CSV table of C-alpha atoms in Angstrom, one decimal:
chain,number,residue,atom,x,y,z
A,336,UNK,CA,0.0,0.0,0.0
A,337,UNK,CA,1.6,3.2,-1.2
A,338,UNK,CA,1.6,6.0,1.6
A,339,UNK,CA,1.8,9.9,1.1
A,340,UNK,CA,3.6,11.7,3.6
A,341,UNK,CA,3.3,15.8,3.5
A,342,UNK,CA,6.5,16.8,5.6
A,343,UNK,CA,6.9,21.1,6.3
A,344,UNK,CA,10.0,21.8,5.1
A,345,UNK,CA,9.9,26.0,4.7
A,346,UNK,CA,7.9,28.7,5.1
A,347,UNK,CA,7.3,29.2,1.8
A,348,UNK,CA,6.6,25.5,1.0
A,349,UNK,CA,4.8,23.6,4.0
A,350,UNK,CA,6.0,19.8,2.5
A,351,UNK,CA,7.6,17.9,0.1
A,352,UNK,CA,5.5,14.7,-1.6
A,353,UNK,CA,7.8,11.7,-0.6
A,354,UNK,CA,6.3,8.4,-2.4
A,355,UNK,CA,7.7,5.2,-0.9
A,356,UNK,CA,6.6,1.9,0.7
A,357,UNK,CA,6.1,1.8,4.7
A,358,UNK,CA,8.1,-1.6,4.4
A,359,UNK,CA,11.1,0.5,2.7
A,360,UNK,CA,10.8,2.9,5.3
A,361,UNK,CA,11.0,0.2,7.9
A,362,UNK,CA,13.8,-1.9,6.4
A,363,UNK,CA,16.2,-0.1,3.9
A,364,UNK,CA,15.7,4.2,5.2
A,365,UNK,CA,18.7,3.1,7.2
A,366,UNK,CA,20.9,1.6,4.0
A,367,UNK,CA,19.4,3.4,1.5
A,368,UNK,CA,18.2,6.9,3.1
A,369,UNK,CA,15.5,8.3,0.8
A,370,UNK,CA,15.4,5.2,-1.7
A,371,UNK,CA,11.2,6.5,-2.8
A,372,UNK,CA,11.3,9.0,-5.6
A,373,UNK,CA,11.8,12.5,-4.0
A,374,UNK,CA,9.9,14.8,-5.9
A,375,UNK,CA,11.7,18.1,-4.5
A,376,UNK,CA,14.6,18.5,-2.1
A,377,UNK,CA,17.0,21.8,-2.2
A,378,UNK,CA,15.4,23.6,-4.1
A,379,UNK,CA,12.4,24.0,-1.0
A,380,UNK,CA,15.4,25.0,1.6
A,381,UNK,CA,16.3,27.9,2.7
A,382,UNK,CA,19.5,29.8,1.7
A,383,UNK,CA,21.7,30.1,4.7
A,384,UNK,CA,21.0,33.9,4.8
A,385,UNK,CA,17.4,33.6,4.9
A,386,UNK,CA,17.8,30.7,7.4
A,387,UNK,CA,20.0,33.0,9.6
A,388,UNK,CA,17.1,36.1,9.1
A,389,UNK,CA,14.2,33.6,10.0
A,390,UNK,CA,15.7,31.7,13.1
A,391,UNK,CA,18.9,33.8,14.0
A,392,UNK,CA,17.6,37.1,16.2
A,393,UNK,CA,20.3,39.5,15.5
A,394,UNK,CA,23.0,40.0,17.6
A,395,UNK,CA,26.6,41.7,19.0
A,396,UNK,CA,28.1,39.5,16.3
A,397,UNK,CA,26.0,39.6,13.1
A,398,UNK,CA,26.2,43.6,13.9
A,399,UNK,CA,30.0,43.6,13.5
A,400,UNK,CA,30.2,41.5,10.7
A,401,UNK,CA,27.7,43.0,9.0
A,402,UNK,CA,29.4,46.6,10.1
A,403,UNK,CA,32.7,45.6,8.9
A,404,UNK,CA,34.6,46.4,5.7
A,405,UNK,CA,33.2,44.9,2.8
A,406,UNK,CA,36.2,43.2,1.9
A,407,UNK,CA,36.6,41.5,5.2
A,408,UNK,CA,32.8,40.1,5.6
A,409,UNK,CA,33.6,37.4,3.7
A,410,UNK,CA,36.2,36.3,5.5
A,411,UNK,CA,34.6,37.1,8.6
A,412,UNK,CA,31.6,34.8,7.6
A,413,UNK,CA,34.2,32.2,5.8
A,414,UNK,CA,34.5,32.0,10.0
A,415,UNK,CA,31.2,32.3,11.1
A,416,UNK,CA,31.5,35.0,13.2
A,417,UNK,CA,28.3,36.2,12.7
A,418,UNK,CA,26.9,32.7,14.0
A,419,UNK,CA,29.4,32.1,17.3
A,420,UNK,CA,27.3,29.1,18.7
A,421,UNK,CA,30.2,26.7,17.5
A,422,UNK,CA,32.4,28.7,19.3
A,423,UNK,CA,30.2,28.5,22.8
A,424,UNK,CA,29.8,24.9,21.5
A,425,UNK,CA,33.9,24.1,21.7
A,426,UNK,CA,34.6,26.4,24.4
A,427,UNK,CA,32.5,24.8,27.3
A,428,UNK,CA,34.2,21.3,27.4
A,429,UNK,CA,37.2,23.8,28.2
A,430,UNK,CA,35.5,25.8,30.7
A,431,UNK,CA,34.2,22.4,32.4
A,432,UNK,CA,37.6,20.9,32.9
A,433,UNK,CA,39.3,24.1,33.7
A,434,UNK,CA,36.9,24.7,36.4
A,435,UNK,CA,37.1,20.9,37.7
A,436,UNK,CA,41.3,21.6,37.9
A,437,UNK,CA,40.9,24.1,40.1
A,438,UNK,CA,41.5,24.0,43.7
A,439,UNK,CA,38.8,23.1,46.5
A,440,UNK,CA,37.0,26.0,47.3
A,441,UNK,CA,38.3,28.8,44.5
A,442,UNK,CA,37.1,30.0,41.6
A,443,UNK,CA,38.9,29.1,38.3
A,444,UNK,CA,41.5,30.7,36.6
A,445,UNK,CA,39.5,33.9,34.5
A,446,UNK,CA,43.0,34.3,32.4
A,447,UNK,CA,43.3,30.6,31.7
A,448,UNK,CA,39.4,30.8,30.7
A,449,UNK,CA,40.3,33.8,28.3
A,450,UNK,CA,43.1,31.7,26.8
A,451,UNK,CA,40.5,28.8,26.3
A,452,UNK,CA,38.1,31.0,24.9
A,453,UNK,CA,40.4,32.5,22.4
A,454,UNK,CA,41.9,29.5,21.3
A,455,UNK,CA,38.0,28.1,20.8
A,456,UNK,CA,37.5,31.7,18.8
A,457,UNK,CA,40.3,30.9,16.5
A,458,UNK,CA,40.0,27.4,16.2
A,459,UNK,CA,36.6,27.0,15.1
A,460,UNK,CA,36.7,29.2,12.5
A,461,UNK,CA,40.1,27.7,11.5
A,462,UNK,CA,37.4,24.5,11.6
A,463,UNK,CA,35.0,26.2,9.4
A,464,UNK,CA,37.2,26.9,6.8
A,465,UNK,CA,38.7,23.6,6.6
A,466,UNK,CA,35.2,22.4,6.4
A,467,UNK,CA,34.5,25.0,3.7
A,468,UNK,CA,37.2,24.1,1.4
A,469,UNK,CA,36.8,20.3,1.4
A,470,UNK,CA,33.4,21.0,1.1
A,471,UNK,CA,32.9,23.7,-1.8
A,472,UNK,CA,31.4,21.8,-4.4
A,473,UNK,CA,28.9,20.4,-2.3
A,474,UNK,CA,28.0,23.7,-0.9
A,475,UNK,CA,27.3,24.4,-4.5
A,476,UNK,CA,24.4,22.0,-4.5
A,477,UNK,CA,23.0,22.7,-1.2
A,478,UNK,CA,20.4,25.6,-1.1
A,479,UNK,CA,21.4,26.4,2.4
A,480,UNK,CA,25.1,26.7,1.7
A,481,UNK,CA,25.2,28.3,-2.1
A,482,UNK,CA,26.3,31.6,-0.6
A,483,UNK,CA,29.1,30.7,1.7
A,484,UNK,CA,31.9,33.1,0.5
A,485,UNK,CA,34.2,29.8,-1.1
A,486,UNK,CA,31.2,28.2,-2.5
A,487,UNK,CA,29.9,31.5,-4.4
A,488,UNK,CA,33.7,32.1,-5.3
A,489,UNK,CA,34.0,35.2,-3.0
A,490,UNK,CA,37.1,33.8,-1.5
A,491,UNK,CA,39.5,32.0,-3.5
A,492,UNK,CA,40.8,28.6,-2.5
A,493,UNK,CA,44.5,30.0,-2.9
A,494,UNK,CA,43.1,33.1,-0.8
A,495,UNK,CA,41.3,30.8,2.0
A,496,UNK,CA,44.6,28.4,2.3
A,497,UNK,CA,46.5,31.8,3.7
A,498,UNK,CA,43.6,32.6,5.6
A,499,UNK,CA,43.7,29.3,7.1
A,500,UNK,CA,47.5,29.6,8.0
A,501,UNK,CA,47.2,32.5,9.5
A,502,UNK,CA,44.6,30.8,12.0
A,503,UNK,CA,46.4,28.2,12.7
A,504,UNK,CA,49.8,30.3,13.6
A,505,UNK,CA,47.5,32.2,15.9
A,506,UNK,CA,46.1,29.3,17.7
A,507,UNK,CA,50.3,27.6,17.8
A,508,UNK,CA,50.6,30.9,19.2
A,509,UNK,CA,47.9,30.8,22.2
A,510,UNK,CA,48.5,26.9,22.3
A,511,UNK,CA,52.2,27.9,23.4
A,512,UNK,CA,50.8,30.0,26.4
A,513,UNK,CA,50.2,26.6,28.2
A,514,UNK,CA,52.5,24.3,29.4
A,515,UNK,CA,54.5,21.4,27.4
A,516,UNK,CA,52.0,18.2,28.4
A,517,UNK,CA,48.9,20.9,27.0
A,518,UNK,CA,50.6,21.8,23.9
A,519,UNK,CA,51.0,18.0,22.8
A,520,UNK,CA,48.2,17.1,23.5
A,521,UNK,CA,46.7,20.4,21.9
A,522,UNK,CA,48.5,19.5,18.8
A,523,UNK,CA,47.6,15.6,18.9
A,524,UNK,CA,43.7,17.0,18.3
A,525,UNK,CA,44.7,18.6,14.6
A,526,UNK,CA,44.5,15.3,12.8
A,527,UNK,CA,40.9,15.0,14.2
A,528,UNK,CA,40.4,18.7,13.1
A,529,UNK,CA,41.8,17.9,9.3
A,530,UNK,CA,39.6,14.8,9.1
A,531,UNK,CA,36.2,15.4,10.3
A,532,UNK,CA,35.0,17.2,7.3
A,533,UNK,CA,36.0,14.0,5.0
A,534,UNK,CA,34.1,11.7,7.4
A,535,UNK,CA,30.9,12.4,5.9
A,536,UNK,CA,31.5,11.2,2.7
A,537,UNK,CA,32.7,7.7,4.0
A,538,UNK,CA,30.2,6.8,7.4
A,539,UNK,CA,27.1,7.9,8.7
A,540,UNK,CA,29.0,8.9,12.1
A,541,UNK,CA,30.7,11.8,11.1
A,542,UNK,CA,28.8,13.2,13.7
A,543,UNK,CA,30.7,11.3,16.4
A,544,UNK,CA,34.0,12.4,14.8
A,545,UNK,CA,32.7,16.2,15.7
A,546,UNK,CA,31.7,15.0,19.0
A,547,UNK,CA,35.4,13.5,19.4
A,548,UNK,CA,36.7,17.0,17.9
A,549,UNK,CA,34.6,19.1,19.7
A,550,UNK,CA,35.5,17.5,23.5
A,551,UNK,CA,39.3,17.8,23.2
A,552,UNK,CA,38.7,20.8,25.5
A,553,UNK,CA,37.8,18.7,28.4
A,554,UNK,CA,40.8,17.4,28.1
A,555,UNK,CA,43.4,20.6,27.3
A,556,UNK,CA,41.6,22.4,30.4
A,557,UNK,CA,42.3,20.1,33.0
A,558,UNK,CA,45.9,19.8,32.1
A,559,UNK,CA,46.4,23.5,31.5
A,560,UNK,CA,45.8,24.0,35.1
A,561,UNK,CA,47.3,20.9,36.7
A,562,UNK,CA,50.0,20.1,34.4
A,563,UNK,CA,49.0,16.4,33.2
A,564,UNK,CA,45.3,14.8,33.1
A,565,UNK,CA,43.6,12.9,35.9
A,566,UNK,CA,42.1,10.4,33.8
A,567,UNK,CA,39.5,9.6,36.1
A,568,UNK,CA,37.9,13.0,36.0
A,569,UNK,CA,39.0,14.1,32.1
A,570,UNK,CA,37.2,10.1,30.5
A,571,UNK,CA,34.1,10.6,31.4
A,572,UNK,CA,34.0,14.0,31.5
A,573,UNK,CA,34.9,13.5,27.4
A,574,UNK,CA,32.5,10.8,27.1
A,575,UNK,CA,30.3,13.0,28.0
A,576,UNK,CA,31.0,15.7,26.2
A,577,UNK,CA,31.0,13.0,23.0
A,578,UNK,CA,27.5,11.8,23.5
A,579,UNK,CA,26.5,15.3,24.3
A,580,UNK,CA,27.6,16.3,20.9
A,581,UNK,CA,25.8,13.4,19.1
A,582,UNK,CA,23.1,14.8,20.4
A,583,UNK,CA,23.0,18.5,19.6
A,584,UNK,CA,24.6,17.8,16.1
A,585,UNK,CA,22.1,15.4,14.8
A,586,UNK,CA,19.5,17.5,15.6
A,587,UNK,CA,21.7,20.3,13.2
A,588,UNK,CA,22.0,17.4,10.7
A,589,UNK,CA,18.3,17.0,10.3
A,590,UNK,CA,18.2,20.4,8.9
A,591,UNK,CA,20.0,19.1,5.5
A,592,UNK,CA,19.1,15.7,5.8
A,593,UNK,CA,17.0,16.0,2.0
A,594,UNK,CA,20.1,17.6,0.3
A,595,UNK,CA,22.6,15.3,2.1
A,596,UNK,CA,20.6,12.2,0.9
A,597,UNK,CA,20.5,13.8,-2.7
A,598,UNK,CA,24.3,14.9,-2.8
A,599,UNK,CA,25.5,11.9,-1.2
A,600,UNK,CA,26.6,13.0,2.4
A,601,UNK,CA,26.2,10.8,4.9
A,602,UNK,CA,24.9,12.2,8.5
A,603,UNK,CA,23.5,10.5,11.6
A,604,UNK,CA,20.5,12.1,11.3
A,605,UNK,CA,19.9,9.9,7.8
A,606,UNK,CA,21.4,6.4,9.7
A,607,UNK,CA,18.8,7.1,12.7
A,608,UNK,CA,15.9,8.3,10.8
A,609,UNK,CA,12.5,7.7,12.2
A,610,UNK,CA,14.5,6.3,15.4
A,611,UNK,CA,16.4,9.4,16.2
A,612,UNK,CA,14.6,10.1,19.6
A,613,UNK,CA,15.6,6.3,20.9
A,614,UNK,CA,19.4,7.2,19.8
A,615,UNK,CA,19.3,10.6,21.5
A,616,UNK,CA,17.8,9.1,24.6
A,617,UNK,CA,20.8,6.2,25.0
A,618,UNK,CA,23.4,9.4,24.3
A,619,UNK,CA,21.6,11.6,27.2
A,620,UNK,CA,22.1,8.4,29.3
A,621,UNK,CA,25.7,8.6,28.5
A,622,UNK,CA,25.8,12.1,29.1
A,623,UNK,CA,24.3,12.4,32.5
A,624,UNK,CA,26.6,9.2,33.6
A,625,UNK,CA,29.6,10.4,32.2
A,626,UNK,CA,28.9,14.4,34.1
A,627,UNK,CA,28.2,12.3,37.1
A,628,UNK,CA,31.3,10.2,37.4
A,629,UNK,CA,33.3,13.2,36.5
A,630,UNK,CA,32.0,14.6,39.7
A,631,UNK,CA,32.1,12.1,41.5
A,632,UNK,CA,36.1,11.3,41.1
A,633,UNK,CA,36.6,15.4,41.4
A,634,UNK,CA,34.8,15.5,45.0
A,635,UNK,CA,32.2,18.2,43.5
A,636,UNK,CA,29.7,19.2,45.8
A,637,UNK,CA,25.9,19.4,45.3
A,638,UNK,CA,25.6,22.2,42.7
A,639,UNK,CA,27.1,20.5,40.4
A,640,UNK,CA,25.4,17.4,40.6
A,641,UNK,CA,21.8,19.9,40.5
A,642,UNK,CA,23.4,21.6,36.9
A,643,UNK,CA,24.3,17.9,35.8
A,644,UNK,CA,20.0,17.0,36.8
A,645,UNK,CA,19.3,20.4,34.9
A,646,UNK,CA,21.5,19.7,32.0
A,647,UNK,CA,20.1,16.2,31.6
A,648,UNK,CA,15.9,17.5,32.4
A,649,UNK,CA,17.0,20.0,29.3
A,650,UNK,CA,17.9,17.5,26.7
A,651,UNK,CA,15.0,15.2,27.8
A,652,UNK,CA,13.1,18.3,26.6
A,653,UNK,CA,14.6,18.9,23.6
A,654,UNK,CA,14.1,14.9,22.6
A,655,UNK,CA,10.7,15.1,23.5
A,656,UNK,CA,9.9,18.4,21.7
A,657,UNK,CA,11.7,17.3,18.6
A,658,UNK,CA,10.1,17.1,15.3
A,659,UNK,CA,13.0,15.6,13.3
A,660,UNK,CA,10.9,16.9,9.6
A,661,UNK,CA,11.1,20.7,11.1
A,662,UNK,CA,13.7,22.6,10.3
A,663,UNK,CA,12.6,25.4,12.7
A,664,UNK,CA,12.3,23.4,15.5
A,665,UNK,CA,15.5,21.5,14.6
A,666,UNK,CA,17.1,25.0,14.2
A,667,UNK,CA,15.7,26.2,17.9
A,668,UNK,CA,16.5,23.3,19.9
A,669,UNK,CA,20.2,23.1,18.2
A,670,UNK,CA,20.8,26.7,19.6
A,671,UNK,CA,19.5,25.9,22.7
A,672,UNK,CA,22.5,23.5,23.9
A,673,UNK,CA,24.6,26.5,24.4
A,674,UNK,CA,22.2,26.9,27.3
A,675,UNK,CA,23.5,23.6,28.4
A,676,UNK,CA,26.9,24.3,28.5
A,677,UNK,CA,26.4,27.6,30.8
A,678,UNK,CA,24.2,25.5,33.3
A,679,UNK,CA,26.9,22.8,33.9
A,680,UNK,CA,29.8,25.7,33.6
A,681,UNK,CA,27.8,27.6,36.4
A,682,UNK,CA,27.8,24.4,38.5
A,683,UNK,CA,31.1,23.5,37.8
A,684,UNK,CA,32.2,26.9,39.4
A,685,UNK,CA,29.4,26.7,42.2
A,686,UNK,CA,30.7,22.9,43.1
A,687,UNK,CA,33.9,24.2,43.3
A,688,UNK,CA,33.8,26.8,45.4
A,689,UNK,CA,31.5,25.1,47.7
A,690,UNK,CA,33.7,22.3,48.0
């Protein structure tokens, strides 16, 4: 029995017509994501500028890159300045294990904090571009992405590979601020920052590369402060900082899911499909056990184990509000995991001092 399924997709177009078997659904979505015939996919999404006017309030950020020289916006947006979640995104892992370092009963170190922040500044957009340049001639076919300054040629790739070196000289730079066990194992994360674009095009768990990526923070923090990682604290803290991420991320991923399917990119959101909830659940678990054995071994005290309960109440929200074939909603609850990281950052600090 054939099926119609009317799914919104944009506020100009409320759905694409998607004919395909329930069976298929049930038994090959996973293999063979989108297998029906697909009678409309980028075309129906949203440029990335009119995504960023429709969910994106405007802000401190989009201000200054939109206020800056014309000849630097697209470099600045080459960076996504004027979008600094990812930054928020890479930077609280940092803040997390920074905070945990410090001694019983202080605050952490604001100037190491700084220094983490900087370096999460620099390195995501150094990120970004990396990502932009293995991924120009996708962004071509991608309504969402067309306009990104490589993929409408308003960089050029010679141009965005000196951009690029000048990123990463400024992160060896800020990297060399901290001491000798933190700078190798700073520099031990840049194969993982070279190779998680590519990952897309070979598994569906690029996402978990990101999520491996993204965490090297919790890692770099503790040891900045302490000189070496206590391994007890920094593994689960990173586990959970790597489950967290599959969470947030295939949420994002859902956004493109129709295009990616099309072009060829593989994504979580496309292996988990109709099941995503189930797979975001078992990830939240890992979450709030990994946050919770990172307090444990670190002798945190009860605000951080009420942050951790807040953190994990949050993203049983965001599951249960999720509506994987809304790109709004997807968009919304995406942006909200910066509130995440602030919540367990707060308790991190409060546990610490109450030590």
């Amino acid at each position: 029995m054939i099926s119609y399924t009317f799914v919104r997709f944009s506020s100009e177009c409320r759905g694409i017509l998607r004919v395909s078997p329930n069976s298929t659904l049930k038994t090959t979505f996973i293999r063979k994501p989108w297998n029906g015939a697909v009678f409309s996919t980028s075309k129906f999404v949203q440029t990335e500028k009119e995504h960023n006017t429709k969910f994106v309030k405007s802000n401190l950020a989009e201000r200054l890159v939109n206020g800056s020289p014309k000849e630097m916006q697209p470099y600045l947006k080459l960076i996504r300045m004027d979008r600094p979640i990812g930054t928020w995104l890479l930077f609280w892992p940092c803040g997390w294990s920074v905070t945990l370092a410090a001694p019983a009963g202080s605050f952490p170190d604001i100037g190491m904090l700084g220094l983490m922040l900087a370096g999460s500044f620099v390195m995501r957009g150094a990120g970004c571009t990396i990502n932009d340049m293995w991924d120009k001639k996708i962004d071509q076919q991608v309504e969402r992405t067309k306009d990104r300054p490589l993929a409408s040629n308003q960089i050029t790739t010679l141009n965005a590979w000196v951009f690029l070196g000048a990123q990463l000289s400024v992160g060896l730079l800020i990297l060399l601020q901290l001491n000798w066990y933190s700078i190798l194992l700073g520099a031990s994360s840049l194969g993982l920052v070279v190779s998680y674009p590519l990952m897309k095009r070979v598994t569906y768990w690029p996402q978990l590369v990101l999520g491996l990526t993204f965490n090297w923070g919790a890692l770099i923090g503790y040891s900045a402060i302490q000189g070496y990682c206590d391994w007890s604290v920094c593994l689960p803290l990173y586990a959970a900082g790597v489950a967290w991420t599959l969470v947030y991320d295939t949420i994002y991923a859902h956004q493109d899911k129709y295009d990616d399917a099309v072009v060829g990119v593989k994504s979580t959101a496309l292996r988990f499909g109709e099941s995503t909830s189930k797979w975001l659940m078992g990830f939240s678990l890992i979450t709030a056990t990994g946050f919770t054995i990172a307090g444990i071994n670190a002798d945190q005290s009860w605000p951080y184990y009420m942050a951790v309960l807040a953190t994990n109440a949050h993203l049983i929200y965001q599951i249960s509000t999720l509506k994987i074939n809304d790109r709004e909603s997807c968009a919304k609850l995406f942006k909200s995991n910066r509130d995440i990281g602030a919540v367990l950052f707060l308790g991190c600090v409060l546990g610490t001092w109450c030590q």
